[in-house]
Structures are given as structure tokens and as C-alpha cells.
Amino acid sequence: VLKKVVESALDGTKIIDLCAMGDKLIDENVKHLFVKSKNIIKGIAFPTCVSVNNVICHFSPLSSDDEGTESLKNGDLVKIQLGAQVDGYAAIVATTIVVGASKENPVKGLLADLLTAAHLSSEAALRLIKPGLKNTKVTETIQKIARAFNMNSVEGMLSYQQEKNNIEGKKQVILNPSETQKREFAEAEFGENEVYGVDILISTGEGKPRPSVKRTTVYKKTDHTYSLKMRASRIVYNEINQTFGSFPFSLRALEDEKKARMGIVECHKHELVNSYDVYQVKEGEFVAQFFNTILLTDDGPTKITSTLYDPESVQSDKKLEDEEILKLLSTTAEVENDGDNNTAEEKATIEVTTEASG
């Protein structure tokens, strides 16, 4: 799915068309999984978001908004994130490309430095998130790599442990924490048979996120309860509950987009849903993202999604010189997975992997 969306991210392509395409492909492909098991719920684990240049994340426009007309152009730095789930087990992936770039026309200069820093940070994280190691080491290493390229990891962004029907589990990894976040953030040790969504976001500037003026369209149901007053809100909430469960969704996916825009307001006000707001950094700055879903086995981490990063289309003239990090990156990032000893969670997650990143 990711590969097809990336291939369609061309000069003149509407962002909303890419988002709709990604969601449609996920829905179509997961239908072919576990067809004999009627009780298994499957579908989108994270709606397709396409965030351009200084927009950090979560941009998935509606056709009823002016933002639905926004298109890509050559030279744009484009982040594409999406995810699929089967039986509550999610595989989420994100990559970053430059529109119009190729092996024959590689990315150079600032954007090449940014993509290289983000890719190496992602690779380092995959080697550090394994049983027995701690989340603080990941945070420190990613910021070291970012600074080596005169970049910063985006402040306060989180990677989460993933569980059945929950993509935001207890254990977390934080990027570039503020002093307050450092004091409040819990140190954690990674354990066997855990699943993590490793979300790496690197900025060419200070990496200070701020709310965007772009409309929030992605939400996720909570466990809170409240008796909604408006009929439109009740209809929308019932559809959310029956269709999406505990996974994020786009208002675009609801039956009536305009009614969804109205009904979601009361749902959000009373915390029946959480919002995935659109964030950005300063105009003129850029953010790159790579997101992998990994399994931690007793032998080490197993990467189950692919960001499709192509180093031959990126030419940075900066080099990483930290010997400790270079040694880390020279090691194998993951173990081969033959599937024989996987837990039920691992098997379900592996099944959905090809639908998210294939």
C-alpha cells in the first residue's frame, strides 16, 4: 500500500486523493486476510496522512474543506503515514520522500542532510529498542545523530508500545524532551514479545512543534462515557464505535462527512474521542519522518514494516563521525523471522504487515 501511494505522490497530485487512495487500498487488501474467520475485525489502524514540508503530522484533508484542493509540487518534502490492523494488531508505517527525486535526480543540500539524519536515527532506534535496554538511550542517541547533521529531533514526539486494540501503550520513547518533560517522563526497559511503533521525526530547525491552522480530521475513541445531547453527535459516535473501535480514523471515512464535522464537536468536548491535531514547525523549516513497527523477540528486534527508503536517491555531503554510533549502525538491525515460534500477537501483526507497507 505504502509503495503505491509513494509512486502516486507526483507533481500536481491532490493530497486528498493520496489519502483516499491509501485508505481504500488498505480496506481492499485486508479483506483477503483470515477470510474463514468471520469474527476477526480488520481494517485501517491509522488513516493515511500526507504532511508536506513544515507540517509535522496528521494532515488528512476533507473534500468539504478548502484544504481538500491542496496539491503536491516538485521539490516538496512529503511525509506519508498509514496503518492496517487485523484482529486488533496494528502495523503502522511512515516514510518521507521529495517529489520528483530519483536516482537520476537525487536530493541534495539541506533536504538530503535531513533525510539522511532521519534515516540513520530510525536505524539506530531499531538497534536500541530491544529486550534489556532502556528508552532513555534511544532518546539520547537520536538527538546526537540529529545534531551531527545540524538538525534537531522534534520536541516531545512519542513512540509507543503497541498492544491488542491499543497503539498507545504504557511504555514510550520521547524525542528531544524539554526540561519539564525530562523530569516527568518515565524511564522504561524494553521486554521480550513487546511490539513498538517507532516514530522518528527530525527537523531542520529547533524542532519546536506548534498547532497548525489546518483542520483536525483524525480522531480516536476513548474509554470515557457521556450521554450525548445532540442527535447528530449520537449518530456519529455510534458509527465510530461500530466501525473503528479503538483505532484512529478520519472524518472522511464516516458515512456523511458534513454531519461528522458537526457531531464530532460534542464527542470531543466531552472526551469521548481524542484528537490527532495537525502540528507544524516554523515556515521555511522542514520535518522528515520514518515510522516502523517492530517486534521484540528473545533473539532481538524484528522489523515488520518497511519505510522504502532509497539511499541512492539522497546525496548528503555530511558524515556521521561519532564512533559509538557508527559501531552501533554497523551491527545487524533485526533478526530473520521464520514464524515458527511467534506468539499469537506476533503472527497477527506479521500477517497485516504486507498490507501496510507492501
mmCIF file of C-alpha atoms in Angstrom:
data_model
loop_
_atom_site.group_PDB
_atom_site.id
_atom_site.type_symbol
_atom_site.label_atom_id
_atom_site.label_comp_id
_atom_site.label_asym_id
_atom_site.label_seq_id
_atom_site.Cartn_x
_atom_site.Cartn_y
_atom_site.Cartn_z
ATOM 1 C CA VAL A 1 0.000 0.000 0.000
ATOM 2 C CA LEU A 2 2.703 2.490 1.006
ATOM 3 C CA LYS A 3 4.639 1.711 -2.173
ATOM 4 C CA LYS A 4 1.621 2.503 -4.358
ATOM 5 C CA VAL A 5 0.891 5.741 -2.503
ATOM 6 C CA VAL A 6 4.548 6.818 -2.781
ATOM 7 C CA GLU A 7 4.557 6.074 -6.514
ATOM 8 C CA SER A 8 1.458 8.272 -6.897
ATOM 9 C CA ALA A 9 2.940 11.231 -4.994
ATOM 10 C CA LEU A 10 3.739 13.267 -8.097
ATOM 11 C CA ASP A 11 3.741 16.902 -9.124
ATOM 12 C CA GLY A 12 0.109 18.054 -9.283
ATOM 13 C CA THR A 13 -1.374 15.171 -7.269
ATOM 14 C CA LYS A 14 -4.002 16.275 -4.757
ATOM 15 C CA ILE A 15 -3.188 15.376 -1.153
ATOM 16 C CA ILE A 16 -6.769 14.279 -0.513
ATOM 17 C CA ASP A 17 -6.550 11.837 -3.426
ATOM 18 C CA LEU A 18 -3.445 10.216 -1.923
ATOM 19 C CA CYS A 19 -5.156 9.910 1.464
ATOM 20 C CA ALA A 20 -8.290 8.381 -0.046
ATOM 21 C CA MET A 21 -6.179 6.033 -2.151
ATOM 22 C CA GLY A 22 -4.185 4.749 0.821
ATOM 23 C CA ASP A 23 -7.289 4.107 2.917
ATOM 24 C CA LYS A 24 -9.072 2.354 0.047
ATOM 25 C CA LEU A 25 -6.085 0.102 -0.656
ATOM 26 C CA ILE A 26 -5.826 -0.927 2.994
ATOM 27 C CA ASP A 27 -9.522 -1.795 3.186
ATOM 28 C CA GLU A 28 -9.365 -3.757 -0.067
ATOM 29 C CA ASN A 29 -6.256 -5.719 0.881
ATOM 30 C CA VAL A 30 -7.169 -6.728 4.433
ATOM 31 C CA LYS A 31 -10.378 -8.302 3.118
ATOM 32 C CA HIS A 32 -8.232 -11.149 1.800
ATOM 33 C CA LEU A 33 -6.751 -11.965 5.219
ATOM 34 C CA PHE A 34 -8.334 -14.563 7.533
ATOM 35 C CA VAL A 35 -11.353 -14.911 5.224
ATOM 36 C CA LYS A 36 -12.537 -18.062 7.025
ATOM 37 C CA SER A 37 -12.575 -16.315 10.424
ATOM 38 C CA LYS A 38 -15.812 -14.336 10.406
ATOM 39 C CA ASN A 39 -15.328 -12.829 13.865
ATOM 40 C CA ILE A 40 -11.967 -11.189 13.131
ATOM 41 C CA ILE A 41 -12.227 -7.414 12.706
ATOM 42 C CA LYS A 42 -9.765 -5.871 10.258
ATOM 43 C CA GLY A 43 -9.213 -2.553 8.575
ATOM 44 C CA ILE A 44 -7.371 0.735 8.988
ATOM 45 C CA ALA A 45 -5.127 1.131 12.036
ATOM 46 C CA PHE A 46 -4.118 4.667 11.105
ATOM 47 C CA PRO A 47 -5.747 6.718 8.332
ATOM 48 C CA THR A 48 -3.484 7.842 5.518
ATOM 49 C CA CYS A 49 -1.932 11.222 6.332
ATOM 50 C CA VAL A 50 0.169 13.275 3.918
ATOM 51 C CA SER A 51 2.081 16.103 5.615
ATOM 52 C CA VAL A 52 4.160 18.462 3.482
ATOM 53 C CA ASN A 53 7.326 20.478 4.250
ATOM 54 C CA ASN A 54 6.932 22.175 7.674
ATOM 55 C CA VAL A 55 3.754 20.264 8.592
ATOM 56 C CA ILE A 56 4.821 17.578 11.058
ATOM 57 C CA CYS A 57 1.969 15.092 11.058
ATOM 58 C CA HIS A 58 -1.733 14.132 10.888
ATOM 59 C CA PHE A 59 -2.802 16.072 7.787
ATOM 60 C CA SER A 60 -5.658 14.189 6.115
ATOM 61 C CA PRO A 61 -7.957 16.777 4.494
ATOM 62 C CA LEU A 62 -11.694 16.585 3.824
ATOM 63 C CA SER A 63 -13.372 17.118 0.469
ATOM 64 C CA SER A 64 -15.710 19.621 2.146
ATOM 65 C CA ASP A 65 -12.759 21.854 3.152
ATOM 66 C CA ASP A 66 -10.729 24.265 1.046
ATOM 67 C CA GLU A 67 -7.692 22.248 2.177
ATOM 68 C CA GLY A 68 -9.026 19.394 0.049
ATOM 69 C CA THR A 69 -7.733 21.215 -3.041
ATOM 70 C CA GLU A 70 -4.073 21.303 -1.915
ATOM 71 C CA SER A 71 -1.690 19.579 -4.341
ATOM 72 C CA LEU A 72 1.924 18.440 -4.321
ATOM 73 C CA LYS A 73 4.614 20.099 -6.385
ATOM 74 C CA ASN A 74 8.127 19.123 -7.388
ATOM 75 C CA GLY A 75 10.608 19.655 -4.552
ATOM 76 C CA ASP A 76 8.043 19.215 -1.767
ATOM 77 C CA LEU A 77 9.175 17.150 1.219
ATOM 78 C CA VAL A 78 6.288 14.737 1.777
ATOM 79 C CA LYS A 79 5.609 12.533 4.799
ATOM 80 C CA ILE A 80 3.177 9.648 4.236
ATOM 81 C CA GLN A 81 1.829 7.677 7.210
ATOM 82 C CA LEU A 82 -0.723 4.861 7.227
ATOM 83 C CA GLY A 83 -1.525 1.626 9.021
ATOM 84 C CA ALA A 84 -3.553 -1.583 8.860
ATOM 85 C CA GLN A 85 -4.873 -3.845 11.596
ATOM 86 C CA VAL A 86 -6.137 -7.419 11.841
ATOM 87 C CA ASP A 87 -7.842 -8.685 14.987
ATOM 88 C CA GLY A 88 -6.653 -5.616 16.881
ATOM 89 C CA TYR A 89 -2.965 -5.960 15.986
ATOM 90 C CA ALA A 90 -1.594 -2.978 14.084
ATOM 91 C CA ALA A 91 1.196 -2.430 11.581
ATOM 92 C CA ILE A 92 1.854 1.279 11.063
ATOM 93 C CA VAL A 93 4.467 2.770 8.760
ATOM 94 C CA ALA A 94 5.598 6.189 7.558
ATOM 95 C CA THR A 95 8.159 7.397 5.075
ATOM 96 C CA THR A 96 9.420 10.697 3.669
ATOM 97 C CA ILE A 97 10.092 11.482 0.020
ATOM 98 C CA VAL A 98 10.899 14.502 -2.101
ATOM 99 C CA VAL A 99 8.522 14.909 -5.041
ATOM 100 C CA GLY A 100 10.388 14.453 -8.315
ATOM 101 C CA ALA A 101 13.522 12.936 -6.763
ATOM 102 C CA SER A 102 15.073 9.765 -8.178
ATOM 103 C CA LYS A 103 18.414 8.020 -8.613
ATOM 104 C CA GLU A 104 18.926 10.157 -11.715
ATOM 105 C CA ASN A 105 17.770 13.319 -9.911
ATOM 106 C CA PRO A 106 18.867 12.811 -6.297
ATOM 107 C CA VAL A 107 18.020 15.006 -3.331
ATOM 108 C CA LYS A 108 20.922 17.281 -2.351
ATOM 109 C CA GLY A 109 21.707 20.026 0.142
ATOM 110 C CA LEU A 110 19.593 20.675 3.237
ATOM 111 C CA LEU A 111 16.869 18.139 2.452
ATOM 112 C CA ALA A 112 19.460 15.440 1.769
ATOM 113 C CA ASP A 113 21.065 16.135 5.150
ATOM 114 C CA LEU A 114 17.636 15.971 6.790
ATOM 115 C CA LEU A 115 16.626 12.688 5.157
ATOM 116 C CA THR A 116 19.972 11.107 5.981
ATOM 117 C CA ALA A 117 19.753 12.205 9.620
ATOM 118 C CA ALA A 118 16.191 10.900 9.927
ATOM 119 C CA HIS A 119 17.021 7.585 8.264
ATOM 120 C CA LEU A 120 20.114 6.992 10.412
ATOM 121 C CA SER A 121 18.143 7.944 13.531
ATOM 122 C CA SER A 122 15.498 5.395 12.607
ATOM 123 C CA GLU A 123 18.124 2.721 12.004
ATOM 124 C CA ALA A 124 19.808 3.474 15.340
ATOM 125 C CA ALA A 125 16.476 3.255 17.167
ATOM 126 C CA LEU A 126 15.807 -0.163 15.642
ATOM 127 C CA ARG A 127 19.103 -1.367 17.106
ATOM 128 C CA LEU A 128 18.492 0.134 20.549
ATOM 129 C CA ILE A 129 14.896 -0.940 21.107
ATOM 130 C CA LYS A 130 15.493 -4.492 22.209
ATOM 131 C CA PRO A 131 14.981 -6.535 25.387
ATOM 132 C CA GLY A 132 17.027 -5.311 28.334
ATOM 133 C CA LEU A 133 17.815 -1.829 27.005
ATOM 134 C CA LYS A 134 16.154 1.401 28.175
ATOM 135 C CA ASN A 135 14.194 4.114 26.400
ATOM 136 C CA THR A 136 16.475 6.934 27.582
ATOM 137 C CA LYS A 137 19.359 5.603 25.479
ATOM 138 C CA VAL A 138 17.200 5.830 22.349
ATOM 139 C CA THR A 139 16.301 9.448 23.094
ATOM 140 C CA GLU A 140 19.940 10.448 23.635
ATOM 141 C CA THR A 141 21.253 8.680 20.537
ATOM 142 C CA ILE A 142 18.653 10.107 18.152
ATOM 143 C CA GLN A 143 19.398 13.655 19.272
ATOM 144 C CA LYS A 144 23.146 13.043 18.855
ATOM 145 C CA ILE A 145 22.611 11.924 15.272
ATOM 146 C CA ALA A 146 20.331 14.870 14.536
ATOM 147 C CA ARG A 147 22.860 17.368 15.908
ATOM 148 C CA ALA A 148 25.640 15.788 13.816
ATOM 149 C CA PHE A 149 23.685 16.956 10.758
ATOM 150 C CA ASN A 150 22.815 20.346 12.320
ATOM 151 C CA MET A 151 19.248 19.157 12.890
ATOM 152 C CA ASN A 152 17.030 18.515 15.911
ATOM 153 C CA SER A 153 14.597 15.753 16.716
ATOM 154 C CA VAL A 154 11.086 17.179 17.108
ATOM 155 C CA GLU A 155 10.471 18.078 20.742
ATOM 156 C CA GLY A 156 8.153 15.853 22.749
ATOM 157 C CA MET A 157 7.166 13.440 19.978
ATOM 158 C CA LEU A 158 6.432 9.943 21.282
ATOM 159 C CA SER A 159 6.893 6.354 20.161
ATOM 160 C CA TYR A 160 4.610 3.859 21.900
ATOM 161 C CA GLN A 161 4.449 0.239 22.879
ATOM 162 C CA GLN A 162 1.589 -1.355 20.926
ATOM 163 C CA GLU A 163 -0.838 -3.925 22.286
ATOM 164 C CA LYS A 164 -4.037 -5.516 21.035
ATOM 165 C CA ASN A 165 -6.532 -2.724 20.232
ATOM 166 C CA ASN A 166 -4.106 -0.136 21.616
ATOM 167 C CA ILE A 167 -1.442 1.701 19.620
ATOM 168 C CA GLU A 168 -0.528 3.962 22.556
ATOM 169 C CA GLY A 169 0.620 1.570 25.264
ATOM 170 C CA LYS A 170 2.316 2.169 28.597
ATOM 171 C CA LYS A 171 5.987 2.202 27.589
ATOM 172 C CA GLN A 172 7.157 5.145 25.491
ATOM 173 C CA VAL A 173 10.191 6.734 23.877
ATOM 174 C CA ILE A 174 10.315 10.535 23.755
ATOM 175 C CA LEU A 175 12.226 12.710 21.301
ATOM 176 C CA ASN A 176 14.181 15.803 22.358
ATOM 177 C CA PRO A 177 12.353 16.337 25.679
ATOM 178 C CA SER A 178 12.099 19.748 27.327
ATOM 179 C CA GLU A 179 13.408 20.086 30.884
ATOM 180 C CA THR A 180 9.884 19.613 32.240
ATOM 181 C CA GLN A 181 9.338 16.541 30.085
ATOM 182 C CA LYS A 182 12.657 15.078 31.253
ATOM 183 C CA ARG A 183 11.564 15.358 34.880
ATOM 184 C CA GLU A 184 8.134 13.849 34.257
ATOM 185 C CA PHE A 185 8.963 11.167 31.704
ATOM 186 C CA ALA A 186 9.149 7.583 32.966
ATOM 187 C CA GLU A 187 12.238 5.503 32.270
ATOM 188 C CA ALA A 188 11.328 2.060 30.940
ATOM 189 C CA GLU A 189 13.101 -1.132 29.952
ATOM 190 C CA PHE A 190 12.117 -2.955 26.779
ATOM 191 C CA GLY A 191 10.977 -6.559 27.183
ATOM 192 C CA GLU A 192 10.561 -9.702 25.102
ATOM 193 C CA ASN A 193 7.430 -10.186 22.970
ATOM 194 C CA GLU A 194 6.615 -6.476 23.012
ATOM 195 C CA VAL A 195 5.585 -4.508 19.926
ATOM 196 C CA TYR A 196 6.602 -0.883 19.321
ATOM 197 C CA GLY A 197 5.664 1.793 16.841
ATOM 198 C CA VAL A 198 8.963 3.638 16.372
ATOM 199 C CA ASP A 199 8.214 7.170 15.177
ATOM 200 C CA ILE A 200 11.254 9.264 14.244
ATOM 201 C CA LEU A 201 10.740 12.945 13.379
ATOM 202 C CA ILE A 202 13.698 15.213 12.600
ATOM 203 C CA SER A 203 13.587 18.964 11.865
ATOM 204 C CA THR A 204 15.947 21.334 10.084
ATOM 205 C CA GLY A 205 15.202 23.958 12.755
ATOM 206 C CA GLU A 206 14.683 23.967 16.512
ATOM 207 C CA GLY A 207 12.113 21.196 16.286
ATOM 208 C CA LYS A 208 9.501 23.085 18.316
ATOM 209 C CA PRO A 209 6.012 21.849 17.350
ATOM 210 C CA ARG A 210 3.111 24.260 17.279
ATOM 211 C CA PRO A 211 -0.575 23.774 16.384
ATOM 212 C CA SER A 212 -1.335 24.279 12.705
ATOM 213 C CA VAL A 213 -4.271 26.262 11.346
ATOM 214 C CA LYS A 214 -5.206 23.174 9.335
ATOM 215 C CA ARG A 215 -8.391 21.417 10.447
ATOM 216 C CA THR A 216 -8.122 18.399 12.748
ATOM 217 C CA THR A 217 -9.724 15.442 10.978
ATOM 218 C CA VAL A 218 -8.188 12.401 12.707
ATOM 219 C CA TYR A 219 -9.651 11.144 15.995
ATOM 220 C CA LYS A 220 -9.653 8.043 18.195
ATOM 221 C CA LYS A 221 -12.352 6.753 20.535
ATOM 222 C CA THR A 222 -11.569 6.749 24.268
ATOM 223 C CA ASP A 223 -12.983 4.668 27.127
ATOM 224 C CA HIS A 224 -14.838 7.642 28.602
ATOM 225 C CA THR A 225 -18.625 7.662 28.823
ATOM 226 C CA TYR A 226 -21.068 10.537 28.462
ATOM 227 C CA SER A 227 -24.713 10.899 27.470
ATOM 228 C CA LEU A 228 -24.574 12.984 24.299
ATOM 229 C CA LYS A 229 -27.281 15.617 23.964
ATOM 230 C CA MET A 230 -27.335 16.199 20.196
ATOM 231 C CA ARG A 231 -28.865 13.575 17.920
ATOM 232 C CA ALA A 232 -26.201 14.211 15.272
ATOM 233 C CA SER A 233 -23.486 13.552 17.857
ATOM 234 C CA ARG A 234 -25.089 10.271 18.925
ATOM 235 C CA ILE A 235 -25.327 9.068 15.333
ATOM 236 C CA VAL A 236 -21.686 9.928 14.688
ATOM 237 C CA TYR A 237 -20.479 8.310 17.915
ATOM 238 C CA ASN A 238 -22.407 5.102 17.231
ATOM 239 C CA GLU A 239 -20.830 4.877 13.796
ATOM 240 C CA ILE A 240 -17.371 5.473 15.279
ATOM 241 C CA ASN A 241 -17.928 2.794 17.907
ATOM 242 C CA GLN A 242 -19.164 0.189 15.444
ATOM 243 C CA THR A 243 -16.760 0.886 12.591
ATOM 244 C CA PHE A 244 -13.392 1.927 14.009
ATOM 245 C CA GLY A 245 -13.258 0.555 17.544
ATOM 246 C CA SER A 246 -10.198 1.853 19.376
ATOM 247 C CA PHE A 247 -8.171 2.785 16.279
ATOM 248 C CA PRO A 248 -7.702 6.286 14.818
ATOM 249 C CA PHE A 249 -9.971 7.276 11.955
ATOM 250 C CA SER A 250 -10.510 10.175 9.565
ATOM 251 C CA LEU A 251 -13.796 12.068 9.464
ATOM 252 C CA ARG A 252 -13.603 11.426 5.729
ATOM 253 C CA ALA A 253 -14.326 7.743 6.417
ATOM 254 C CA LEU A 254 -17.694 8.378 8.063
ATOM 255 C CA GLU A 255 -20.857 7.930 6.022
ATOM 256 C CA ASP A 256 -21.789 11.632 5.985
ATOM 257 C CA GLU A 257 -18.722 13.874 6.121
ATOM 258 C CA LYS A 258 -20.609 17.090 6.834
ATOM 259 C CA LYS A 259 -22.631 15.545 9.676
ATOM 260 C CA ALA A 260 -19.421 14.033 11.025
ATOM 261 C CA ARG A 261 -17.871 17.512 11.218
ATOM 262 C CA MET A 262 -20.795 18.661 13.362
ATOM 263 C CA GLY A 263 -21.218 15.571 15.522
ATOM 264 C CA ILE A 264 -17.551 15.173 16.394
ATOM 265 C CA VAL A 265 -17.521 18.527 18.231
ATOM 266 C CA GLU A 266 -19.637 17.347 21.171
ATOM 267 C CA CYS A 267 -17.879 13.971 21.221
ATOM 268 C CA HIS A 268 -14.508 15.693 21.534
ATOM 269 C CA LYS A 269 -15.713 18.275 24.043
ATOM 270 C CA HIS A 270 -16.746 15.512 26.446
ATOM 271 C CA GLU A 271 -13.633 13.392 25.793
ATOM 272 C CA LEU A 272 -15.390 10.526 24.039
ATOM 273 C CA VAL A 273 -12.701 10.902 21.378
ATOM 274 C CA ASN A 274 -9.139 12.188 21.391
ATOM 275 C CA SER A 275 -7.920 14.345 18.534
ATOM 276 C CA TYR A 276 -4.776 13.914 16.456
ATOM 277 C CA ASP A 277 -4.178 17.582 15.807
ATOM 278 C CA VAL A 278 -2.113 18.811 12.881
ATOM 279 C CA TYR A 279 1.231 20.228 14.048
ATOM 280 C CA GLN A 280 3.914 22.175 12.257
ATOM 281 C CA VAL A 281 7.255 23.890 12.764
ATOM 282 C CA LYS A 282 8.145 27.397 11.576
ATOM 283 C CA GLU A 283 7.590 28.353 7.952
ATOM 284 C CA GLY A 284 10.765 27.696 5.999
ATOM 285 C CA GLU A 285 11.750 24.732 8.171
ATOM 286 C CA PHE A 286 11.273 21.089 7.190
ATOM 287 C CA VAL A 287 10.452 17.864 9.037
ATOM 288 C CA ALA A 288 11.196 14.296 7.925
ATOM 289 C CA GLN A 289 9.534 11.201 9.396
ATOM 290 C CA PHE A 290 10.236 7.477 9.395
ATOM 291 C CA PHE A 291 7.926 5.138 11.311
ATOM 292 C CA ASN A 292 8.456 1.392 11.743
ATOM 293 C CA THR A 293 6.503 -1.227 13.643
ATOM 294 C CA ILE A 294 8.823 -3.760 15.298
ATOM 295 C CA LEU A 295 8.501 -6.945 17.343
ATOM 296 C CA LEU A 296 10.922 -7.675 20.178
ATOM 297 C CA THR A 297 11.678 -11.389 20.262
ATOM 298 C CA ASP A 298 14.112 -13.191 22.540
ATOM 299 C CA ASP A 299 16.638 -13.038 19.686
ATOM 300 C CA GLY A 300 16.243 -9.303 19.135
ATOM 301 C CA PRO A 301 14.041 -6.866 17.206
ATOM 302 C CA THR A 302 12.177 -7.861 14.050
ATOM 303 C CA LYS A 303 11.140 -5.044 11.727
ATOM 304 C CA ILE A 304 7.742 -5.829 10.260
ATOM 305 C CA THR A 305 7.210 -2.727 8.126
ATOM 306 C CA SER A 306 9.448 -1.079 5.551
ATOM 307 C CA THR A 307 9.854 2.674 5.045
ATOM 308 C CA LEU A 308 11.046 2.055 1.456
ATOM 309 C CA TYR A 309 13.945 4.491 1.977
ATOM 310 C CA ASP A 310 16.173 4.669 -1.103
ATOM 311 C CA PRO A 311 19.686 5.880 -0.182
ATOM 312 C CA GLU A 312 20.659 6.110 -3.864
ATOM 313 C CA SER A 313 18.208 8.981 -4.373
ATOM 314 C CA VAL A 314 19.691 11.010 -1.486
ATOM 315 C CA GLN A 315 23.168 12.609 -1.582
ATOM 316 C CA SER A 316 24.266 14.299 1.627
ATOM 317 C CA ASP A 317 27.775 15.711 1.928
ATOM 318 C CA LYS A 318 27.695 15.432 5.728
ATOM 319 C CA LYS A 319 29.063 12.401 7.560
ATOM 320 C CA LEU A 320 28.388 10.896 10.960
ATOM 321 C CA GLU A 321 31.630 10.740 12.971
ATOM 322 C CA ASP A 322 30.549 9.510 16.425
ATOM 323 C CA GLU A 323 32.429 6.196 16.773
ATOM 324 C CA GLU A 324 29.967 4.684 19.245
ATOM 325 C CA ILE A 325 27.001 5.373 16.953
ATOM 326 C CA LEU A 326 28.890 4.227 13.845
ATOM 327 C CA LYS A 327 29.672 0.965 15.615
ATOM 328 C CA LEU A 328 26.008 0.609 16.561
ATOM 329 C CA LEU A 329 24.877 1.212 12.973
ATOM 330 C CA SER A 330 27.354 -1.366 11.672
ATOM 331 C CA THR A 331 25.535 -4.106 13.589
ATOM 332 C CA THR A 332 22.566 -6.047 12.245
ATOM 333 C CA ALA A 333 19.313 -4.224 12.898
ATOM 334 C CA GLU A 334 16.992 -7.206 13.064
ATOM 335 C CA VAL A 335 16.712 -10.968 13.204
ATOM 336 C CA GLU A 336 15.227 -13.110 10.470
ATOM 337 C CA ASN A 337 11.675 -14.203 11.236
ATOM 338 C CA ASP A 338 10.715 -17.747 10.210
ATOM 339 C CA GLY A 339 7.375 -17.562 12.020
ATOM 340 C CA ASP A 340 7.784 -20.870 13.846
ATOM 341 C CA ASN A 341 7.990 -19.512 17.388
ATOM 342 C CA ASN A 342 5.885 -16.374 17.163
ATOM 343 C CA THR A 343 3.243 -15.534 19.719
ATOM 344 C CA ALA A 344 -0.342 -15.023 18.548
ATOM 345 C CA GLU A 345 0.250 -11.275 18.677
ATOM 346 C CA GLU A 346 3.336 -11.558 16.513
ATOM 347 C CA LYS A 347 1.629 -13.760 13.924
ATOM 348 C CA ALA A 348 -1.338 -11.427 13.574
ATOM 349 C CA THR A 349 0.921 -8.405 13.268
ATOM 350 C CA ILE A 350 3.097 -10.105 10.651
ATOM 351 C CA GLU A 351 0.017 -11.006 8.599
ATOM 352 C CA VAL A 352 -1.051 -7.390 8.372
ATOM 353 C CA THR A 353 2.436 -6.098 7.602
ATOM 354 C CA THR A 354 2.322 -6.657 3.860
ATOM 355 C CA GLU A 355 -0.931 -4.738 3.651
ATOM 356 C CA ALA A 356 0.570 -1.674 5.318
ATOM 357 C CA SER A 357 3.936 -1.485 3.618
ATOM 358 C CA GLY A 358 3.685 -3.717 0.572
#
